[in-house]
Amino acid sequence: MQTLLLWLFYISTFYAFIPGMISRIFGYRVFRKGIGRSEFALTFDDGPDPHYTPLLLDLLKRYDAKATFFVVGSHAEQNPEIIKRIHDEGHLIGIHNYVHKTNWLMRPATVKQQIKRTDDIIYSITGVRSTYYRPPWGIVNLFDFSKRRQVQIVLWSAMFGDWKEKLGAERLAGKLLNKLGPGEVMLLHDCGTTLGADPKAPEHMLVALERMLDEARRRGLRSIRIDEMIRQVQTSPVTQLSYGKRLVVGLWLIWEQCFQFLFRIKTIAPADPFLHYRLRKYQGEPVLMDNGERLTKGDPIIELHIDNRQLFELGVHSRSSAQLAIRMIRRMEKDLPVLAERIAADVDLAEAKALYGVSMLNRGPEKFGFMVLDLPDGWFARSTKFYLSILLSVIHPAGGARLKERSEVLVPKMMLMPVSELLGRMNHQRPQKQVKARERVREEELALEAELPGATVVH
């Protein structure tokens, strides 16, 4: 008996548990996130529901949002008019088995029958075959991977627990807004009659979703169908990169996440990150800045970092170095005013003397008031050039050829701008504490001059 149970454990582990973990953690043979810059995907499971799905369709229509519905075949069979409306209004229909039952508990032949039966129902109503499949609870088995040529398995990047009524519309809206962003594949439910769900839960989902769609419209984000999102990935220049380059990019992006965590890097616009920053002390040689201030070792500075993922996407989608520079300038034009506002409202940031950054992509920063200076020769300059050269060969439109053609000008540069210069350009002032402190110093200087006739205080 124990031997039999052990064999059942081994079989279930290799049949379902391990494939499920591989697909969820590594995304093997499944789609779960896009790469668009202004698009996200709304996906709805378990429907159609005769009450809630029509209300959902009305809501999507008001916001001109397209979605993907992974329908349960038995529900579709009972509500053909709703399936037809979903199709007629331009949404995508996917398969969620004929009955809402986990693939862990079904033989491969049974899963195949579930998919085919649901597809036949969809085809009989819409005249279109479905090739997009989401297994219930996102649980795949070993043989689901072999169906890759027949169906595209679609999972998700964000799930919210909206099948439970106790979550409430307010908390659900907060979760939705927190995950709203480009490339996200959001999992929601338009039916509450499946096992473990609450019948009235979709009511809260509709309220929360409307709030999120309002915010998406304000941010210039739009919901698209899964097939459109998949096409974006398939036609992206990223997919044309060699395995080696993709490996470099992957490691690069992982390192950025670790770096941001370890050094507590902050983001100027979390919803669409481009510039990151941290407050630290300057460690370089003394520099006389354009406003006459001298930056010396130990002075507080705001160190800027460009988001690696955004930089990579800008690079692979640019046809030339000039276009890449223009796109980076536009992003700086968007983020620098936000940074100025943050500095003007933060006493600690306002203590900084200068904005500081190092980059090989240094065309155009003078436009914003930055000084562009050579790095002092040494270990830091040489190691920085080696590191950035590898990355530039991946992200630059001309790739490694660019490095060979003009290697003498592709050197890392230091960029500096006095914080007072940024605030002045953006019509902001330092926080009140800073202003009063400077006024107090000036009053003390004037008092000293009055006490010592003929004395001059050097500024």
Coordinates of C-alpha atoms in Angstrom, one line a residue:
M1 CA 0.0 0.0 0.0
Q2 CA 2.8 2.4 0.9
T3 CA 4.6 1.6 -2.3
L4 CA 1.4 2.3 -4.3
L5 CA 1.0 5.7 -2.5
L6 CA 4.6 6.5 -3.2
W7 CA 4.2 5.8 -6.9
L8 CA 1.1 7.9 -7.0
F9 CA 3.1 10.7 -5.4
Y10 CA 5.9 10.5 -8.0
I11 CA 3.4 10.4 -10.9
S12 CA 1.4 13.4 -9.7
T13 CA 4.7 15.3 -9.0
F14 CA 6.1 14.8 -12.5
Y15 CA 2.6 14.9 -14.2
A16 CA 1.4 18.2 -12.7
F17 CA 3.3 19.8 -9.9
I18 CA 6.7 20.2 -11.6
P19 CA 5.2 21.4 -14.9
G20 CA 3.0 23.8 -13.0
M21 CA 5.9 25.3 -11.1
I22 CA 8.0 25.6 -14.3
S23 CA 5.3 27.4 -16.2
R24 CA 4.4 29.8 -13.3
I25 CA 8.0 30.6 -12.3
F26 CA 9.8 30.6 -15.6
G27 CA 7.0 31.1 -18.0
Y28 CA 8.1 28.0 -20.0
R29 CA 5.8 27.6 -23.1
V30 CA 3.2 30.0 -21.7
F31 CA 2.4 33.7 -22.3
R32 CA 2.0 35.8 -19.2
K33 CA 3.3 39.4 -19.9
G34 CA 3.6 41.8 -22.8
I35 CA 6.2 44.4 -23.7
G36 CA 4.0 47.3 -24.9
R37 CA 4.7 50.8 -23.6
S38 CA 1.1 51.9 -23.3
E39 CA -1.0 48.7 -23.4
F40 CA -2.2 46.2 -20.9
A41 CA -4.5 43.2 -21.1
L42 CA -7.8 42.6 -19.2
T43 CA -8.7 38.9 -19.1
F44 CA -11.8 37.4 -17.6
D45 CA -12.3 33.8 -16.5
D46 CA -15.2 31.5 -15.7
G47 CA -18.0 33.2 -17.7
P48 CA -20.1 34.0 -19.4
D49 CA -22.6 34.9 -16.6
P50 CA -26.1 36.0 -17.7
H51 CA -26.2 38.9 -15.3
Y52 CA -22.6 40.2 -14.8
T53 CA -21.1 39.6 -18.3
P54 CA -23.5 42.0 -20.1
L55 CA -22.8 44.7 -17.4
L56 CA -19.1 44.1 -18.0
L57 CA -19.5 44.4 -21.7
D58 CA -21.3 47.7 -21.2
L59 CA -18.5 49.0 -19.1
L60 CA -15.8 48.0 -21.6
K61 CA -17.7 49.6 -24.4
R62 CA -17.9 53.0 -22.5
Y63 CA -14.1 53.0 -22.2
D64 CA -13.4 51.6 -25.7
A65 CA -11.5 48.8 -23.9
K66 CA -10.9 45.4 -25.6
A67 CA -10.5 42.3 -23.4
T68 CA -10.1 38.5 -23.6
F69 CA -12.7 36.2 -22.2
F70 CA -11.6 32.6 -21.2
V71 CA -15.0 31.0 -21.1
V72 CA -16.2 27.8 -19.5
G73 CA -17.7 25.6 -22.3
S74 CA -20.8 24.6 -20.3
H75 CA -21.5 28.3 -19.5
A76 CA -21.0 29.3 -23.1
E77 CA -23.4 26.6 -24.2
Q78 CA -26.1 28.0 -21.9
N79 CA -25.5 31.6 -23.0
P80 CA -24.9 31.7 -26.7
E81 CA -26.3 35.2 -27.1
I82 CA -23.6 36.6 -24.7
I83 CA -20.8 34.7 -26.5
K84 CA -22.0 36.2 -29.8
R85 CA -22.1 39.7 -28.3
I86 CA -18.5 39.3 -26.9
H87 CA -17.4 38.4 -30.4
D88 CA -19.4 41.0 -32.2
E89 CA -18.0 43.8 -30.0
G90 CA -14.5 42.9 -30.9
H91 CA -13.3 41.0 -27.8
L92 CA -11.2 37.8 -28.0
I93 CA -12.7 34.5 -26.8
G94 CA -10.4 31.9 -25.3
I95 CA -11.0 28.4 -23.7
H96 CA -11.2 27.6 -20.0
N97 CA -12.2 23.9 -20.3
Y98 CA -15.8 22.7 -20.7
V99 CA -16.2 22.4 -16.9
H100 CA -14.1 24.3 -14.4
K101 CA -12.0 21.4 -13.2
T102 CA -8.2 21.3 -12.6
N103 CA -6.0 19.6 -15.2
W104 CA -4.2 17.8 -12.3
L105 CA -7.2 15.6 -11.9
M106 CA -7.8 14.8 -15.6
R107 CA -6.1 12.4 -18.0
P108 CA -4.5 14.0 -21.1
A109 CA -7.2 12.6 -23.3
T110 CA -9.9 14.2 -21.1
V111 CA -8.2 17.6 -21.1
K112 CA -8.0 17.4 -24.9
Q113 CA -11.8 16.6 -25.1
Q114 CA -12.5 19.5 -22.7
I115 CA -10.6 21.9 -25.0
K116 CA -12.1 20.6 -28.2
R117 CA -15.7 20.6 -26.9
T118 CA -15.4 24.2 -25.8
D119 CA -13.8 25.2 -29.1
D120 CA -16.6 23.6 -31.0
I121 CA -19.2 25.5 -29.0
I122 CA -17.4 28.8 -29.6
Y123 CA -17.1 28.0 -33.3
S124 CA -20.8 27.1 -33.6
I125 CA -21.8 30.5 -32.3
T126 CA -19.1 32.8 -33.8
G127 CA -17.8 30.9 -36.8
V128 CA -14.3 31.4 -35.4
R129 CA -12.0 28.8 -33.9
S130 CA -10.2 29.6 -30.6
T131 CA -6.5 28.9 -30.2
Y132 CA -6.0 30.6 -26.8
Y133 CA -6.3 28.5 -23.7
R134 CA -6.1 29.2 -19.9
P135 CA -6.3 26.0 -17.7
P136 CA -8.5 26.5 -14.6
W137 CA -6.4 28.0 -11.7
G138 CA -3.5 28.2 -14.2
I139 CA -2.6 24.6 -13.5
V140 CA -1.0 22.7 -16.3
N141 CA 0.1 19.1 -16.6
L142 CA 3.0 17.6 -18.5
F143 CA 1.0 17.0 -21.7
D144 CA -0.3 20.5 -21.8
F145 CA 3.1 21.6 -23.1
S146 CA 2.8 19.2 -26.0
K147 CA -0.4 21.0 -27.1
R148 CA 1.6 24.2 -27.8
R149 CA 1.1 23.9 -31.5
Q150 CA -2.7 23.6 -31.2
V151 CA -3.3 26.2 -28.5
Q152 CA -1.4 29.1 -26.9
I153 CA -1.4 28.7 -23.1
V154 CA -2.1 32.1 -21.5
L155 CA -1.5 32.8 -17.8
W156 CA -1.2 36.2 -16.2
S157 CA 1.1 38.7 -14.5
A158 CA -1.4 40.0 -11.9
M159 CA -4.1 38.3 -10.0
F160 CA -6.3 40.0 -7.3
G161 CA -8.5 37.4 -5.6
D162 CA -11.6 39.2 -6.9
W163 CA -13.6 35.9 -6.7
K164 CA -14.1 36.6 -2.9
E165 CA -16.8 39.1 -1.9
K166 CA -15.1 40.0 1.3
L167 CA -12.3 41.7 -0.6
G168 CA -14.7 44.6 -1.4
A169 CA -14.6 47.1 -4.2
E170 CA -12.4 49.6 -2.3
R171 CA -9.5 47.2 -1.6
L172 CA -9.8 45.6 -5.0
A173 CA -9.6 49.0 -6.7
G174 CA -6.4 49.7 -4.8
K175 CA -4.9 46.4 -5.9
L176 CA -5.8 47.1 -9.5
L177 CA -4.4 50.6 -9.5
N178 CA -1.2 49.3 -7.9
K179 CA -0.6 46.8 -10.8
L180 CA -1.9 49.0 -13.6
G181 CA 1.0 49.4 -16.1
P182 CA 2.3 48.6 -19.6
G183 CA 2.5 44.9 -20.4
E184 CA 0.5 43.6 -17.5
V185 CA -1.9 40.7 -18.1
M186 CA -4.7 41.1 -15.5
L187 CA -6.8 38.2 -14.3
L188 CA -10.4 39.0 -13.2
H189 CA -13.6 37.0 -13.1
D190 CA -17.0 37.9 -14.5
C191 CA -18.8 34.9 -12.9
G192 CA -19.0 33.8 -9.3
T193 CA -20.7 30.4 -9.6
T194 CA -17.5 28.2 -9.8
L195 CA -16.1 26.3 -6.9
G196 CA -14.6 28.6 -4.2
A197 CA -16.1 31.8 -5.7
D198 CA -18.8 34.0 -4.2
P199 CA -21.9 34.6 -6.3
K200 CA -21.9 38.4 -5.8
A201 CA -18.1 38.9 -6.1
P202 CA -18.3 40.2 -9.7
E203 CA -20.4 43.1 -8.5
H204 CA -17.4 44.5 -6.6
M205 CA -15.2 43.7 -9.5
L206 CA -17.2 46.0 -11.8
V207 CA -17.0 48.9 -9.4
A208 CA -13.3 48.5 -8.9
L209 CA -12.7 48.0 -12.7
E210 CA -14.4 51.3 -13.5
R211 CA -12.1 53.2 -11.2
M212 CA -9.1 51.5 -12.8
L213 CA -10.3 52.3 -16.3
D214 CA -10.7 55.9 -15.4
E215 CA -7.1 56.0 -14.2
A216 CA -5.9 54.1 -17.3
R217 CA -7.5 56.7 -19.5
R218 CA -5.9 59.5 -17.5
R219 CA -2.4 57.9 -17.9
G220 CA -2.9 57.2 -21.6
L221 CA -3.0 53.4 -21.1
R222 CA -5.4 51.2 -23.0
S223 CA -6.5 47.6 -22.7
I224 CA -5.9 45.3 -25.7
R225 CA -6.7 41.7 -26.6
I226 CA -4.2 39.0 -25.8
D227 CA -3.6 38.1 -29.4
E228 CA -2.6 41.7 -30.1
M229 CA -0.3 41.7 -27.1
I230 CA 1.3 38.4 -28.3
R231 CA 1.9 39.9 -31.8
Q232 CA 3.7 42.8 -30.2
V233 CA 6.1 40.4 -28.6
Q234 CA 6.5 38.3 -31.7
T235 CA 7.3 41.3 -33.9
S236 CA 9.5 43.1 -31.4
P237 CA 13.2 43.5 -32.2
V238 CA 13.9 41.9 -28.9
T239 CA 12.8 38.5 -30.2
Q240 CA 15.3 38.9 -33.0
L241 CA 18.3 39.1 -30.7
S242 CA 20.6 36.2 -30.3
Y243 CA 20.4 33.9 -27.3
G244 CA 23.6 35.4 -26.0
K245 CA 22.4 39.0 -26.1
R246 CA 19.1 38.1 -24.5
L247 CA 21.0 36.4 -21.7
V248 CA 23.1 39.6 -21.2
V249 CA 19.9 41.7 -21.1
G250 CA 18.2 39.3 -18.7
L251 CA 21.2 39.4 -16.3
W252 CA 21.4 43.1 -16.7
L253 CA 17.8 43.6 -15.7
I254 CA 18.1 41.2 -12.8
W255 CA 21.1 43.2 -11.6
E256 CA 19.2 46.4 -11.8
Q257 CA 16.5 45.1 -9.5
C258 CA 19.1 43.9 -7.0
F259 CA 20.9 47.3 -7.2
Q260 CA 17.7 49.2 -6.6
F261 CA 16.9 47.1 -3.6
L262 CA 20.3 47.1 -2.0
F263 CA 20.9 50.9 -2.5
R264 CA 17.3 52.0 -1.9
I265 CA 17.0 53.6 -5.3
K266 CA 13.8 55.6 -5.7
T267 CA 11.8 56.1 -8.9
I268 CA 10.5 59.4 -10.1
A269 CA 7.4 58.0 -11.9
P270 CA 6.7 54.4 -10.7
A271 CA 3.9 53.9 -13.2
D272 CA 6.2 54.6 -16.2
P273 CA 9.8 54.5 -14.8
F274 CA 12.6 56.2 -16.7
L275 CA 14.7 58.1 -14.1
H276 CA 15.7 56.7 -10.8
Y277 CA 17.7 58.5 -8.1
R278 CA 19.4 58.2 -4.7
L279 CA 20.9 60.8 -2.3
R280 CA 24.6 60.1 -1.6
K281 CA 27.9 61.8 -1.0
Y282 CA 30.2 62.9 -3.9
Q283 CA 33.4 60.9 -4.1
G284 CA 35.2 62.4 -7.1
E285 CA 37.7 65.2 -7.7
P286 CA 36.7 68.8 -6.9
V287 CA 34.7 70.4 -9.8
L288 CA 33.8 74.1 -10.3
M289 CA 30.3 74.1 -11.6
D290 CA 28.7 76.7 -14.0
N291 CA 27.0 78.6 -11.2
G292 CA 30.3 79.2 -9.4
E293 CA 29.8 76.6 -6.7
R294 CA 32.5 74.1 -6.1
L295 CA 31.6 70.4 -5.7
T296 CA 34.0 68.7 -3.4
K297 CA 34.4 65.2 -1.9
G298 CA 31.7 64.6 0.7
D299 CA 29.1 67.0 -0.6
P300 CA 25.6 65.6 -1.0
I301 CA 24.5 64.9 -4.5
I302 CA 21.5 63.3 -6.2
E303 CA 22.7 60.4 -8.3
L304 CA 20.6 59.7 -11.4
H305 CA 20.1 56.3 -13.0
I306 CA 18.2 55.6 -16.3
D307 CA 15.9 52.6 -16.1
N308 CA 17.6 49.7 -17.8
R309 CA 14.5 48.2 -19.2
Q310 CA 13.3 51.5 -20.7
L311 CA 16.8 52.1 -22.0
F312 CA 16.9 48.7 -23.7
E313 CA 13.5 49.1 -25.3
L314 CA 14.3 52.6 -26.5
G315 CA 17.5 51.2 -28.0
V316 CA 16.1 48.2 -29.8
H317 CA 13.2 50.3 -31.2
S318 CA 15.4 53.1 -32.5
R319 CA 16.6 53.1 -36.1
S320 CA 19.7 55.3 -35.4
S321 CA 21.7 56.9 -32.6
A322 CA 20.1 60.3 -33.4
Q323 CA 16.6 58.8 -32.9
L324 CA 17.7 57.1 -29.7
A325 CA 19.0 60.5 -28.4
I326 CA 15.8 62.3 -29.3
R327 CA 13.7 59.7 -27.5
M328 CA 15.9 59.9 -24.4
I329 CA 15.6 63.7 -24.5
R330 CA 11.8 63.5 -24.6
R331 CA 11.8 61.2 -21.6
M332 CA 14.1 63.6 -19.7
E333 CA 11.8 66.5 -20.5
K334 CA 9.0 64.5 -18.9
D335 CA 10.8 63.4 -15.7
L336 CA 13.0 66.3 -14.8
P337 CA 10.1 68.6 -13.9
V338 CA 8.7 65.9 -11.6
L339 CA 12.2 65.5 -10.0
A340 CA 12.3 69.3 -9.4
E341 CA 8.9 69.2 -7.7
R342 CA 10.1 66.4 -5.5
I343 CA 13.3 68.3 -4.5
A344 CA 11.3 71.4 -3.7
A345 CA 9.1 69.4 -1.4
D346 CA 11.9 67.4 0.3
V347 CA 14.3 69.1 2.7
D348 CA 16.8 66.3 2.5
L349 CA 17.0 66.3 -1.3
A350 CA 17.3 70.1 -1.3
E351 CA 20.5 69.8 0.7
A352 CA 22.1 68.3 -2.4
K353 CA 24.5 70.5 -4.3
A354 CA 24.1 68.8 -7.7
L355 CA 22.5 66.2 -9.9
Y356 CA 25.1 63.6 -10.9
G357 CA 25.2 60.8 -13.5
V358 CA 27.6 58.8 -15.7
S359 CA 26.7 57.6 -19.2
M360 CA 28.1 56.8 -22.6
L361 CA 24.9 58.1 -24.1
N362 CA 25.6 61.7 -23.5
R363 CA 24.2 63.6 -26.4
G364 CA 21.9 66.4 -25.5
P365 CA 22.2 66.8 -21.7
E366 CA 23.5 70.4 -22.1
K367 CA 19.9 71.2 -23.3
F368 CA 18.7 70.7 -19.7
G369 CA 21.6 72.6 -18.0
F370 CA 24.0 69.7 -17.4
M371 CA 27.8 70.1 -17.7
V372 CA 29.4 67.1 -19.5
L373 CA 32.9 66.3 -18.2
D374 CA 35.5 63.7 -18.7
L375 CA 35.9 61.1 -15.9
P376 CA 39.4 61.3 -14.3
D377 CA 41.5 58.4 -15.7
G378 CA 41.6 55.5 -13.4
W379 CA 40.1 52.2 -12.4
F380 CA 36.5 53.6 -12.1
A381 CA 36.7 55.1 -15.6
R382 CA 38.1 52.0 -17.2
S383 CA 35.8 49.6 -15.5
T384 CA 32.8 51.8 -16.3
K385 CA 33.8 51.9 -20.0
F386 CA 34.1 48.1 -20.2
Y387 CA 30.7 47.6 -18.5
L388 CA 28.9 50.2 -20.6
S389 CA 30.5 49.0 -23.8
I390 CA 29.0 45.5 -23.4
L391 CA 25.6 47.0 -22.7
L392 CA 25.8 49.5 -25.5
S393 CA 26.6 46.7 -28.0
V394 CA 23.2 45.2 -27.1
I395 CA 21.0 48.3 -26.9
H396 CA 22.5 50.5 -29.5
P397 CA 20.7 50.5 -32.9
A398 CA 24.0 49.7 -34.7
G399 CA 25.0 47.1 -32.2
G400 CA 28.7 46.1 -31.9
A401 CA 29.5 47.8 -35.2
R402 CA 29.0 51.2 -33.5
L403 CA 31.7 50.4 -31.0
K404 CA 34.2 49.6 -33.8
E405 CA 33.4 52.6 -36.0
R406 CA 33.7 55.3 -33.4
S407 CA 35.2 53.8 -30.3
E408 CA 37.3 56.9 -29.5
V409 CA 34.1 58.9 -28.8
L410 CA 32.3 56.2 -26.9
V411 CA 33.6 56.9 -23.5
P412 CA 31.7 57.4 -20.3
K413 CA 31.1 61.0 -19.3
M414 CA 30.2 62.6 -16.0
M415 CA 27.2 64.9 -16.1
L416 CA 26.6 67.5 -13.4
M417 CA 24.0 70.2 -12.8
P418 CA 23.6 72.4 -9.7
V419 CA 20.3 71.6 -7.9
S420 CA 19.7 75.4 -7.8
E421 CA 19.9 75.4 -11.6
L422 CA 17.3 72.7 -12.0
L423 CA 14.9 74.4 -9.5
G424 CA 15.4 77.8 -11.2
R425 CA 14.7 76.4 -14.7
M426 CA 11.5 74.7 -13.4
N427 CA 10.4 77.8 -11.4
H428 CA 10.7 76.1 -8.0
Q429 CA 12.4 77.2 -4.8
R430 CA 14.2 75.3 -2.1
P431 CA 12.1 74.2 0.9
Q432 CA 11.4 76.9 3.5
K433 CA 14.0 75.4 5.9
Q434 CA 16.7 75.8 3.3
V435 CA 15.7 79.4 2.4
K436 CA 15.7 80.4 6.1
A437 CA 19.0 78.8 6.7
R438 CA 20.6 80.7 3.9
E439 CA 19.1 84.0 5.1
R440 CA 20.4 83.3 8.6
V441 CA 23.9 82.8 7.2
R442 CA 23.7 86.0 5.3
E443 CA 22.5 87.9 8.3
E444 CA 25.4 86.6 10.3
E445 CA 27.8 87.7 7.6
L446 CA 26.4 91.2 7.5
A447 CA 26.6 91.4 11.3
L448 CA 30.2 90.4 11.1
E449 CA 31.0 93.0 8.5
A450 CA 29.3 95.7 10.7
E451 CA 31.4 94.7 13.7
L452 CA 34.6 94.7 11.7
P453 CA 34.7 97.8 9.5
G454 CA 36.5 97.2 6.2
A455 CA 36.2 93.4 6.5
T456 CA 34.9 91.5 3.5
V457 CA 33.2 88.1 3.7
V458 CA 34.2 85.9 0.7
H459 CA 31.3 83.9 -0.8

